[in-house]
Amino acid sequence: MSRPPIFALIDCNNFFVSCERLFRPDLRGRPVVVLSSNDGCVISRSNEAKTLGIPMAAPAFKYRDIFKQQGIAQFSANFELYGDISQRITSVLTSITPRTEIYSVDESFLDLSELDIDDYCQWGRAARSRLLREVGIPTSIGIAPTKTLAKLASEHAKQNHELSGVLDLLSSASPTREAYLSNTPSKEIWGIGWRLAPKLRAEGVFNALQLSRLSSRHANQLMGVHGRQLVAELSGQACHALEALGHVRQTIMKGRTFGEDTNQFQVIEAAIASLGAGAAASLRREGLLASSAVVSLNTNRHHPNYQYQRQSIRLNMPTADTGYITAQLAQTAAELFNPQARYHRANILLYDLVSHDALQPDLFGSIDLADHRASQARLQALDTINSRYGQHTVHYAAEDLSSTWRPKRELRSPHYTTDWNELPTIRTARFSTR
Amino acid sequence: MDNDLQTMADSDGVSVHTGFPNPALVRRGQGQRLALDLNQLLVRRPSSTYLFRLAGHALVDQGIYDGDVAVIDRALTPRPTDLVVAWRTSGSTLCRCRSLDPEDQVWGVVTAIIHKYRQP
């Protein structure tokens, strides 16, 4: 019989800002924000920026003056850097225990039940200081018998500085867990969104402790199975297991906001082609093939006559071929395109993903395997060239590299860890003082 | 089997037909080459290793040149004779640990300096 799980949630504090600060220690203690890929809105804030009242998702154009007045350092998103740092964190965590689930770019769950740990709080502090020292990223760690409680604990560990970044809520005997639960408003519980919180308030449930005391029947009536599991998880009974490592992703989504709204089909077609090429490269990187796709186009939702158009298509075989995918997507976009509309954003989604290894001749009898192999080899060469010499060295003709829609990333920091031409520079010195 | 013939792209991006995979060069099931990998020599801990480009001539007499690449490991505890990357309020430097001021902070320890003697 296996032991009951013990979950640790490792959450990187203000992750994107922390990545920027790693190579810019002069920014420690200074307010910093990171903007989304089109410099559209704030996606990460330092504690100092939070204190100054900069909200999450603040539109950059509205806050430019405030950023300037308050001396807030701004960065365009540098996802190459964040991705590399995230992988470093994962590899440290995996060396602690292979029972690791990467929940998002900055959060991972670990199951500690197979490790012999006497003092979980001490373990958490050691893991935290190792990540800070070796990778250079501050984290908060919550430890608990369920994922929901571990998430709640990590939030308190982040907010309450007396905890030094670690909160252990394993023990239900002490009054501690109850105190933290009653200090957690319902709307901040993992899985309770803006929709459920008012519903709970109407029932007199304002915090996590009250929620954990709902009868499972009542929870089921209010929120369905999801709610019943939530109540169980808050009272220490695990309903959610660690997701198996390397579980296959279900979809690949890519989208881009145009630099300015456009009624030019060439601009849209070029964007779709480039998104398609990026998505196809992601497929190949992960050894996947897509069987279906969605294209959606929308106008600016803040302007009158908002339009949202969406078309789903079935690809005639599972594929990761850039040429085929982009052609299909572009054709779908052409069918959706309305010349009267001024488009603001284009999205593509690839789904029904299967592992490349699953493509067997007997399963897909109609596929010309020789043709498939030639296409694979051509694409592999394309990926090799692009990874060696930088994205877009080789691209399909329809991919437009003009500035109309390419993310504005004007304030991007160097690709410190992923591009030989952008390594951080350091001056040599005989003595540090001279 | 998904590939009976191997096709590889060489450094110029030209497709090279390499014929049947040589079992002596291919690890079981993985298709990885067994040849020496410089990462083994230079990077002990990838998760804590960062690369920096050096600027300046202050350490030329110690064989450290402008444009060299320094391999930095953040996991190591610095010894007095170590070369380190240090951050201070006035900026960052690469120097010997023993010549640091007490308020300077060590960012990481140099484990190798890569100097290229010939450009392509």
Short mmCIF file of N, CA, C and O in Angstrom, two decimals, chain A residues 226-348:
data_model
loop_
_atom_site.label_atom_id
_atom_site.label_comp_id
_atom_site.label_asym_id
_atom_site.label_seq_id
_atom_site.Cartn_x
_atom_site.Cartn_y
_atom_site.Cartn_z
N HIS A 226 -17.14 19.39 -8.46
CA HIS A 226 -15.99 20.25 -8.23
C HIS A 226 -16.01 20.82 -6.81
O HIS A 226 -15.00 20.82 -6.10
N GLY A 227 -17.19 21.28 -6.37
CA GLY A 227 -17.32 21.88 -5.05
C GLY A 227 -17.16 20.86 -3.94
O GLY A 227 -16.54 21.13 -2.91
N ARG A 228 -17.70 19.67 -4.17
CA ARG A 228 -17.59 18.62 -3.16
C ARG A 228 -16.12 18.25 -2.95
O ARG A 228 -15.66 18.10 -1.83
N GLN A 229 -15.38 18.17 -4.07
CA GLN A 229 -13.95 17.85 -3.98
C GLN A 229 -13.18 18.96 -3.29
O GLN A 229 -12.29 18.72 -2.48
N LEU A 230 -13.57 20.20 -3.58
CA LEU A 230 -12.91 21.35 -2.99
C LEU A 230 -13.04 21.32 -1.47
O LEU A 230 -12.07 21.52 -0.73
N VAL A 231 -14.25 21.04 -0.98
CA VAL A 231 -14.50 20.96 0.46
C VAL A 231 -13.67 19.85 1.09
O VAL A 231 -13.03 20.04 2.13
N ALA A 232 -13.64 18.70 0.41
CA ALA A 232 -12.84 17.58 0.92
C ALA A 232 -11.36 17.95 0.98
O ALA A 232 -10.68 17.72 1.98
N GLU A 233 -10.87 18.57 -0.10
CA GLU A 233 -9.45 18.96 -0.15
C GLU A 233 -9.10 19.95 0.96
O GLU A 233 -8.04 19.86 1.57
N LEU A 234 -10.02 20.89 1.22
CA LEU A 234 -9.75 21.89 2.27
C LEU A 234 -9.75 21.24 3.64
O LEU A 234 -9.12 21.74 4.58
N SER A 235 -10.47 20.12 3.81
CA SER A 235 -10.43 19.47 5.12
C SER A 235 -9.38 18.36 5.16
O SER A 235 -9.37 17.55 6.08
N GLY A 236 -8.51 18.30 4.17
CA GLY A 236 -7.35 17.43 4.25
C GLY A 236 -7.47 16.09 3.56
O GLY A 236 -6.59 15.25 3.68
N GLN A 237 -8.59 15.86 2.83
CA GLN A 237 -8.71 14.60 2.09
C GLN A 237 -8.38 14.84 0.62
O GLN A 237 -9.09 15.57 -0.07
N ALA A 238 -7.29 14.22 0.16
CA ALA A 238 -6.83 14.47 -1.20
C ALA A 238 -7.77 13.89 -2.24
O ALA A 238 -8.14 12.72 -2.17
N CYS A 239 -8.22 14.73 -3.18
CA CYS A 239 -9.03 14.27 -4.30
C CYS A 239 -8.26 14.34 -5.59
O CYS A 239 -8.59 13.67 -6.56
N HIS A 240 -7.24 15.22 -5.63
CA HIS A 240 -6.47 15.39 -6.86
C HIS A 240 -5.08 14.81 -6.65
O HIS A 240 -4.39 15.16 -5.71
N ALA A 241 -4.69 13.92 -7.56
CA ALA A 241 -3.37 13.30 -7.48
C ALA A 241 -2.39 14.13 -8.30
O ALA A 241 -2.77 15.03 -9.03
N LEU A 242 -1.12 13.78 -8.13
CA LEU A 242 -0.08 14.39 -8.96
C LEU A 242 -0.31 13.94 -10.40
O LEU A 242 -0.49 12.76 -10.66
N GLU A 243 -0.34 14.88 -11.32
CA GLU A 243 -0.48 14.51 -12.73
C GLU A 243 0.81 13.82 -13.16
O GLU A 243 1.90 14.27 -12.85
N ALA A 244 0.66 12.73 -13.89
CA ALA A 244 1.84 11.97 -14.31
C ALA A 244 2.80 12.85 -15.08
O ALA A 244 2.39 13.73 -15.84
N LEU A 245 4.07 12.61 -14.85
CA LEU A 245 5.11 13.38 -15.53
C LEU A 245 5.01 13.12 -17.03
O LEU A 245 4.77 12.01 -17.47
N GLY A 246 5.20 14.17 -17.79
CA GLY A 246 5.23 14.02 -19.24
C GLY A 246 3.88 13.71 -19.85
O GLY A 246 3.81 13.13 -20.91
N HIS A 247 2.80 14.09 -19.14
CA HIS A 247 1.50 13.85 -19.76
C HIS A 247 1.39 14.72 -21.01
O HIS A 247 1.87 15.85 -21.06
N VAL A 248 0.78 14.17 -22.03
CA VAL A 248 0.76 14.82 -23.33
C VAL A 248 -0.18 16.02 -23.29
O VAL A 248 -1.30 15.94 -22.79
N ARG A 249 0.32 17.16 -23.80
CA ARG A 249 -0.54 18.34 -23.80
C ARG A 249 -1.67 18.16 -24.79
O ARG A 249 -1.56 17.44 -25.78
N GLN A 250 -2.77 18.82 -24.48
CA GLN A 250 -3.99 18.60 -25.25
C GLN A 250 -4.15 19.56 -26.41
O GLN A 250 -4.77 19.24 -27.40
N THR A 251 -3.62 20.75 -26.27
CA THR A 251 -3.81 21.76 -27.31
C THR A 251 -2.56 22.63 -27.42
O THR A 251 -1.77 22.70 -26.49
N ILE A 252 -2.40 23.26 -28.55
CA ILE A 252 -1.39 24.30 -28.71
C ILE A 252 -2.11 25.53 -29.22
O ILE A 252 -2.79 25.48 -30.25
N MET A 253 -2.04 26.62 -28.46
CA MET A 253 -2.74 27.82 -28.87
C MET A 253 -1.74 28.94 -29.08
O MET A 253 -0.80 29.07 -28.31
N LYS A 254 -1.92 29.69 -30.14
CA LYS A 254 -1.08 30.86 -30.37
C LYS A 254 -1.97 31.98 -30.86
O LYS A 254 -2.91 31.75 -31.62
N GLY A 255 -1.66 33.19 -30.43
CA GLY A 255 -2.47 34.31 -30.87
C GLY A 255 -1.64 35.57 -30.93
O GLY A 255 -0.56 35.63 -30.34
N ARG A 256 -2.09 36.52 -31.67
CA ARG A 256 -1.34 37.76 -31.78
C ARG A 256 -2.28 38.93 -31.96
O ARG A 256 -3.27 38.83 -32.70
N THR A 257 -2.01 40.01 -31.25
CA THR A 257 -2.75 41.24 -31.44
C THR A 257 -2.01 42.07 -32.48
O THR A 257 -0.78 42.17 -32.42
N PHE A 258 -2.72 42.63 -33.43
CA PHE A 258 -2.05 43.41 -34.47
C PHE A 258 -1.58 44.74 -33.89
O PHE A 258 -2.21 45.30 -33.00
N GLY A 259 -0.45 45.24 -34.40
CA GLY A 259 0.08 46.54 -33.95
C GLY A 259 -1.00 47.60 -34.04
O GLY A 259 -1.17 48.42 -33.15
N GLU A 260 -1.75 47.62 -35.14
CA GLU A 260 -2.96 48.45 -35.22
C GLU A 260 -4.04 47.65 -35.92
O GLU A 260 -3.74 46.77 -36.72
N ASP A 261 -5.30 47.96 -35.61
CA ASP A 261 -6.41 47.20 -36.19
C ASP A 261 -6.31 47.26 -37.71
O ASP A 261 -5.91 48.27 -38.28
N THR A 262 -6.67 46.16 -38.36
CA THR A 262 -6.43 46.10 -39.80
C THR A 262 -7.61 45.49 -40.57
O THR A 262 -8.32 44.63 -40.05
N ASN A 263 -7.82 45.99 -41.81
CA ASN A 263 -8.79 45.35 -42.70
C ASN A 263 -8.08 44.77 -43.91
O ASN A 263 -8.69 44.45 -44.92
N GLN A 264 -6.76 44.64 -43.81
CA GLN A 264 -5.94 44.09 -44.91
C GLN A 264 -5.79 42.58 -44.74
O GLN A 264 -5.22 42.13 -43.75
N PHE A 265 -6.28 41.84 -45.73
CA PHE A 265 -6.18 40.39 -45.58
C PHE A 265 -4.74 39.90 -45.56
O PHE A 265 -4.41 38.97 -44.84
N GLN A 266 -3.84 40.56 -46.32
CA GLN A 266 -2.44 40.09 -46.35
C GLN A 266 -1.83 40.11 -44.95
O GLN A 266 -1.04 39.24 -44.59
N VAL A 267 -2.18 41.14 -44.17
CA VAL A 267 -1.63 41.25 -42.82
C VAL A 267 -2.10 40.08 -41.96
O VAL A 267 -1.32 39.44 -41.25
N ILE A 268 -3.40 39.77 -42.09
CA ILE A 268 -3.97 38.68 -41.31
C ILE A 268 -3.39 37.35 -41.76
O ILE A 268 -2.98 36.51 -40.95
N GLU A 269 -3.28 37.19 -43.08
CA GLU A 269 -2.76 35.94 -43.62
C GLU A 269 -1.32 35.70 -43.15
O GLU A 269 -0.95 34.60 -42.74
N ALA A 270 -0.54 36.77 -43.18
CA ALA A 270 0.86 36.64 -42.76
C ALA A 270 0.94 36.26 -41.28
O ALA A 270 1.74 35.41 -40.89
N ALA A 271 0.08 36.89 -40.47
CA ALA A 271 0.09 36.59 -39.04
C ALA A 271 -0.30 35.13 -38.81
O ALA A 271 0.36 34.41 -38.06
N ILE A 272 -1.37 34.70 -39.48
CA ILE A 272 -1.84 33.32 -39.33
C ILE A 272 -0.74 32.35 -39.75
O ILE A 272 -0.49 31.34 -39.08
N ALA A 273 -0.06 32.66 -40.85
CA ALA A 273 0.99 31.76 -41.34
C ALA A 273 2.12 31.66 -40.32
O ALA A 273 2.63 30.57 -40.06
N SER A 274 2.46 32.79 -39.74
CA SER A 274 3.57 32.76 -38.78
C SER A 274 3.17 32.06 -37.49
O SER A 274 3.96 31.31 -36.90
N LEU A 275 1.92 32.27 -37.05
CA LEU A 275 1.43 31.56 -35.86
C LEU A 275 1.41 30.07 -36.13
O LEU A 275 1.80 29.26 -35.28
N GLY A 276 0.97 29.72 -37.33
CA GLY A 276 0.91 28.31 -37.73
C GLY A 276 2.30 27.69 -37.73
O GLY A 276 2.50 26.57 -37.27
N ALA A 277 3.27 28.44 -38.26
CA ALA A 277 4.64 27.93 -38.31
C ALA A 277 5.18 27.71 -36.89
O ALA A 277 5.83 26.70 -36.61
N GLY A 278 4.87 28.67 -36.00
CA GLY A 278 5.31 28.53 -34.60
C GLY A 278 4.67 27.33 -33.94
O GLY A 278 5.33 26.55 -33.24
N ALA A 279 3.36 27.15 -34.18
CA ALA A 279 2.65 26.03 -33.55
C ALA A 279 3.15 24.70 -34.10
O ALA A 279 3.32 23.73 -33.35
N ALA A 280 3.44 24.67 -35.41
CA ALA A 280 3.93 23.42 -36.01
C ALA A 280 5.31 23.09 -35.45
O ALA A 280 5.61 21.92 -35.19
N ALA A 281 6.14 24.12 -35.22
CA ALA A 281 7.46 23.88 -34.62
C ALA A 281 7.30 23.33 -33.21
O ALA A 281 8.03 22.43 -32.80
N SER A 282 6.30 23.87 -32.44
CA SER A 282 6.05 23.34 -31.09
C SER A 282 5.65 21.87 -31.16
O SER A 282 6.07 21.06 -30.34
N LEU A 283 4.81 21.54 -32.13
CA LEU A 283 4.39 20.14 -32.30
C LEU A 283 5.61 19.26 -32.49
O LEU A 283 5.77 18.24 -31.82
N ARG A 284 6.50 19.66 -33.40
CA ARG A 284 7.65 18.82 -33.72
C ARG A 284 8.59 18.72 -32.53
O ARG A 284 9.15 17.66 -32.25
N ARG A 285 8.74 19.83 -31.79
CA ARG A 285 9.61 19.83 -30.62
C ARG A 285 9.12 18.79 -29.61
O ARG A 285 9.90 18.16 -28.92
N GLU A 286 7.81 18.63 -29.51
CA GLU A 286 7.27 17.71 -28.51
C GLU A 286 6.89 16.36 -29.11
O GLU A 286 6.27 15.53 -28.44
N GLY A 287 7.24 16.15 -30.37
CA GLY A 287 6.97 14.86 -30.99
C GLY A 287 5.48 14.60 -31.16
O GLY A 287 5.01 13.48 -30.99
N LEU A 288 4.72 15.64 -31.50
CA LEU A 288 3.26 15.51 -31.61
C LEU A 288 2.80 15.82 -33.02
O LEU A 288 3.50 16.47 -33.81
N LEU A 289 1.59 15.35 -33.32
CA LEU A 289 0.93 15.67 -34.58
C LEU A 289 -0.47 16.16 -34.24
O LEU A 289 -1.09 15.69 -33.30
N ALA A 290 -0.96 17.12 -35.02
CA ALA A 290 -2.30 17.65 -34.77
C ALA A 290 -3.26 17.12 -35.82
O ALA A 290 -2.89 16.92 -36.97
N SER A 291 -4.52 16.88 -35.40
CA SER A 291 -5.53 16.39 -36.33
C SER A 291 -6.60 17.44 -36.63
O SER A 291 -7.33 17.32 -37.60
N SER A 292 -6.72 18.44 -35.75
CA SER A 292 -7.76 19.46 -35.94
C SER A 292 -7.20 20.83 -35.59
O SER A 292 -6.20 20.92 -34.87
N ALA A 293 -7.87 21.86 -36.10
CA ALA A 293 -7.41 23.21 -35.83
C ALA A 293 -8.59 24.17 -35.77
O ALA A 293 -9.67 23.86 -36.29
N VAL A 294 -8.37 25.30 -35.11
CA VAL A 294 -9.37 26.35 -35.06
C VAL A 294 -8.69 27.67 -35.43
O VAL A 294 -7.56 27.91 -35.00
N VAL A 295 -9.35 28.47 -36.24
CA VAL A 295 -8.88 29.82 -36.50
C VAL A 295 -9.93 30.77 -35.96
O VAL A 295 -11.13 30.55 -36.18
N SER A 296 -9.52 31.79 -35.23
CA SER A 296 -10.49 32.80 -34.84
C SER A 296 -9.93 34.19 -35.08
O SER A 296 -8.73 34.42 -34.98
N LEU A 297 -10.83 35.08 -35.48
CA LEU A 297 -10.48 36.47 -35.74
C LEU A 297 -11.44 37.34 -34.94
O LEU A 297 -12.63 37.03 -34.87
N ASN A 298 -10.93 38.40 -34.33
CA ASN A 298 -11.88 39.30 -33.70
C ASN A 298 -11.48 40.75 -33.86
O ASN A 298 -10.30 41.07 -34.03
N THR A 299 -12.51 41.61 -33.83
CA THR A 299 -12.28 43.05 -33.87
C THR A 299 -12.07 43.50 -32.43
O THR A 299 -12.17 42.71 -31.50
N ASN A 300 -11.77 44.77 -32.23
CA ASN A 300 -11.54 45.32 -30.90
C ASN A 300 -12.83 45.32 -30.10
O ASN A 300 -13.82 45.92 -30.51
N ARG A 301 -12.79 44.65 -28.95
CA ARG A 301 -14.05 44.52 -28.19
C ARG A 301 -14.47 45.83 -27.53
O ARG A 301 -15.59 45.96 -27.07
N HIS A 302 -13.57 46.81 -27.49
CA HIS A 302 -13.93 48.10 -26.91
C HIS A 302 -14.52 49.05 -27.95
O HIS A 302 -14.87 50.18 -27.64
N HIS A 303 -14.57 48.58 -29.21
CA HIS A 303 -15.15 49.43 -30.24
C HIS A 303 -16.53 48.89 -30.63
O HIS A 303 -16.82 47.72 -30.40
N PRO A 304 -17.39 49.75 -31.22
CA PRO A 304 -18.73 49.27 -31.59
C PRO A 304 -18.65 48.16 -32.66
O PRO A 304 -17.63 48.05 -33.35
N ASN A 305 -19.74 47.42 -32.81
CA ASN A 305 -19.82 46.33 -33.80
C ASN A 305 -18.76 45.26 -33.60
O ASN A 305 -18.15 44.78 -34.55
N TYR A 306 -18.52 44.93 -32.34
CA TYR A 306 -17.54 43.89 -32.04
C TYR A 306 -17.91 42.59 -32.75
O TYR A 306 -19.06 42.17 -32.75
N GLN A 307 -16.92 42.02 -33.43
CA GLN A 307 -17.16 40.75 -34.14
C GLN A 307 -16.17 39.70 -33.70
O GLN A 307 -14.99 40.00 -33.53
N TYR A 308 -16.65 38.50 -33.53
CA TYR A 308 -15.78 37.39 -33.20
C TYR A 308 -16.15 36.24 -34.12
O TYR A 308 -17.30 35.81 -34.14
N GLN A 309 -15.20 35.78 -34.92
CA GLN A 309 -15.48 34.70 -35.87
C GLN A 309 -14.55 33.54 -35.61
O GLN A 309 -13.37 33.75 -35.31
N ARG A 310 -15.09 32.36 -35.72
CA ARG A 310 -14.32 31.19 -35.33
C ARG A 310 -14.69 30.05 -36.27
O ARG A 310 -15.87 29.88 -36.62
N GLN A 311 -13.70 29.32 -36.75
CA GLN A 311 -13.97 28.20 -37.64
C GLN A 311 -13.06 27.03 -37.26
O GLN A 311 -11.86 27.21 -37.11
N SER A 312 -13.68 25.89 -37.08
CA SER A 312 -12.93 24.71 -36.73
C SER A 312 -12.74 23.85 -37.97
O SER A 312 -13.65 23.74 -38.79
N ILE A 313 -11.56 23.28 -38.16
CA ILE A 313 -11.33 22.42 -39.32
C ILE A 313 -10.68 21.12 -38.91
O ILE A 313 -10.00 21.04 -37.90
N ARG A 314 -10.91 20.12 -39.73
CA ARG A 314 -10.32 18.82 -39.53
C ARG A 314 -9.19 18.69 -40.55
O ARG A 314 -9.42 18.90 -41.74
N LEU A 315 -7.98 18.40 -40.10
CA LEU A 315 -6.87 18.21 -41.04
C LEU A 315 -7.00 16.80 -41.60
O LEU A 315 -7.44 15.89 -40.89
N ASN A 316 -6.63 16.58 -42.86
CA ASN A 316 -6.97 15.28 -43.42
C ASN A 316 -6.07 14.14 -42.94
O ASN A 316 -6.31 12.99 -43.25
N MET A 317 -5.02 14.48 -42.18
CA MET A 317 -4.27 13.45 -41.46
C MET A 317 -3.50 14.13 -40.33
O MET A 317 -3.28 15.33 -40.37
N PRO A 318 -3.14 13.36 -39.29
CA PRO A 318 -2.37 13.97 -38.21
C PRO A 318 -1.04 14.47 -38.78
O PRO A 318 -0.35 13.72 -39.47
N THR A 319 -0.69 15.71 -38.50
CA THR A 319 0.47 16.30 -39.16
C THR A 319 1.16 17.34 -38.28
O THR A 319 0.54 17.91 -37.38
N ALA A 320 2.45 17.56 -38.58
CA ALA A 320 3.19 18.67 -37.97
C ALA A 320 3.87 19.45 -39.08
O ALA A 320 4.84 20.16 -38.86
N ASP A 321 3.36 19.31 -40.29
CA ASP A 321 3.98 19.93 -41.46
C ASP A 321 3.62 21.41 -41.54
O ASP A 321 2.45 21.78 -41.67
N THR A 322 4.64 22.25 -41.45
CA THR A 322 4.42 23.70 -41.47
C THR A 322 3.65 24.14 -42.71
O THR A 322 2.68 24.88 -42.61
N GLY A 323 4.09 23.65 -43.86
CA GLY A 323 3.48 24.08 -45.12
C GLY A 323 2.01 23.73 -45.18
O GLY A 323 1.17 24.57 -45.50
N TYR A 324 1.69 22.49 -44.81
CA TYR A 324 0.32 22.04 -44.87
C TYR A 324 -0.55 22.78 -43.84
O TYR A 324 -1.63 23.28 -44.16
N ILE A 325 -0.05 22.86 -42.62
CA ILE A 325 -0.84 23.50 -41.55
C ILE A 325 -1.09 24.97 -41.88
O ILE A 325 -2.22 25.46 -41.79
N THR A 326 -0.05 25.70 -42.28
CA THR A 326 -0.25 27.13 -42.55
C THR A 326 -1.20 27.33 -43.73
O THR A 326 -2.04 28.23 -43.70
N ALA A 327 -1.11 26.47 -44.73
CA ALA A 327 -2.01 26.62 -45.89
C ALA A 327 -3.46 26.41 -45.47
O ALA A 327 -4.35 27.18 -45.86
N GLN A 328 -3.70 25.39 -44.65
CA GLN A 328 -5.06 25.11 -44.19
C GLN A 328 -5.60 26.27 -43.33
O GLN A 328 -6.75 26.68 -43.47
N LEU A 329 -4.74 26.77 -42.44
CA LEU A 329 -5.16 27.86 -41.56
C LEU A 329 -5.45 29.13 -42.36
O LEU A 329 -6.44 29.82 -42.12
N ALA A 330 -4.58 29.42 -43.33
CA ALA A 330 -4.76 30.64 -44.13
C ALA A 330 -6.04 30.56 -44.95
O ALA A 330 -6.77 31.55 -45.08
N GLN A 331 -6.33 29.38 -45.48
CA GLN A 331 -7.55 29.21 -46.26
C GLN A 331 -8.79 29.42 -45.38
O GLN A 331 -9.76 30.07 -45.77
N THR A 332 -8.72 28.90 -44.13
CA THR A 332 -9.82 29.08 -43.19
C THR A 332 -10.00 30.56 -42.85
O THR A 332 -11.12 31.07 -42.79
N ALA A 333 -8.87 31.25 -42.65
CA ALA A 333 -8.94 32.68 -42.35
C ALA A 333 -9.58 33.43 -43.51
O ALA A 333 -10.38 34.35 -43.30
N ALA A 334 -9.27 33.02 -44.73
CA ALA A 334 -9.84 33.69 -45.91
C ALA A 334 -11.36 33.51 -45.95
O ALA A 334 -12.09 34.43 -46.32
N GLU A 335 -11.83 32.33 -45.51
CA GLU A 335 -13.28 32.09 -45.49
C GLU A 335 -13.96 32.96 -44.43
O GLU A 335 -15.09 33.40 -44.60
N LEU A 336 -13.26 33.20 -43.31
CA LEU A 336 -13.85 33.99 -42.23
C LEU A 336 -13.81 35.49 -42.53
O LEU A 336 -14.65 36.25 -42.06
N PHE A 337 -12.82 35.90 -43.30
CA PHE A 337 -12.50 37.31 -43.47
C PHE A 337 -13.66 38.13 -44.01
O PHE A 337 -14.29 37.78 -45.00
N ASN A 338 -13.94 39.23 -43.32
CA ASN A 338 -14.97 40.16 -43.75
C ASN A 338 -14.28 41.50 -44.03
O ASN A 338 -13.74 42.13 -43.13
N PRO A 339 -14.29 41.95 -45.29
CA PRO A 339 -13.52 43.15 -45.64
C PRO A 339 -14.03 44.42 -44.95
O PRO A 339 -13.32 45.42 -44.90
N GLN A 340 -15.25 44.36 -44.41
CA GLN A 340 -15.79 45.54 -43.73
C GLN A 340 -15.26 45.69 -42.30
O GLN A 340 -15.40 46.73 -41.69
N ALA A 341 -14.70 44.61 -41.79
CA ALA A 341 -14.30 44.63 -40.38
C ALA A 341 -12.84 45.08 -40.22
O ALA A 341 -12.02 44.88 -41.12
N ARG A 342 -12.54 45.71 -39.08
CA ARG A 342 -11.14 46.03 -38.76
C ARG A 342 -10.71 45.08 -37.65
O ARG A 342 -11.17 45.20 -36.53
N TYR A 343 -9.82 44.17 -38.01
CA TYR A 343 -9.46 43.09 -37.07
C TYR A 343 -8.40 43.53 -36.09
O TYR A 343 -7.49 44.29 -36.42
N HIS A 344 -8.55 43.03 -34.87
CA HIS A 344 -7.68 43.41 -33.76
C HIS A 344 -6.73 42.27 -33.40
O HIS A 344 -5.60 42.49 -33.01
N ARG A 345 -7.23 41.06 -33.55
CA ARG A 345 -6.46 39.92 -33.08
C ARG A 345 -6.78 38.66 -33.86
O ARG A 345 -7.91 38.48 -34.32
N ALA A 346 -5.78 37.80 -34.02
CA ALA A 346 -5.97 36.49 -34.65
C ALA A 346 -5.46 35.42 -33.71
O ALA A 346 -4.43 35.61 -33.04
N ASN A 347 -6.19 34.31 -33.62
CA ASN A 347 -5.75 33.19 -32.78
C ASN A 347 -5.80 31.91 -33.60
O ASN A 347 -6.68 31.76 -34.45
N ILE A 348 -4.90 31.00 -33.29
CA ILE A 348 -5.05 29.66 -33.84
C ILE A 348 -4.92 28.65 -32.71
O ILE A 348 -4.28 28.93 -31.68
#
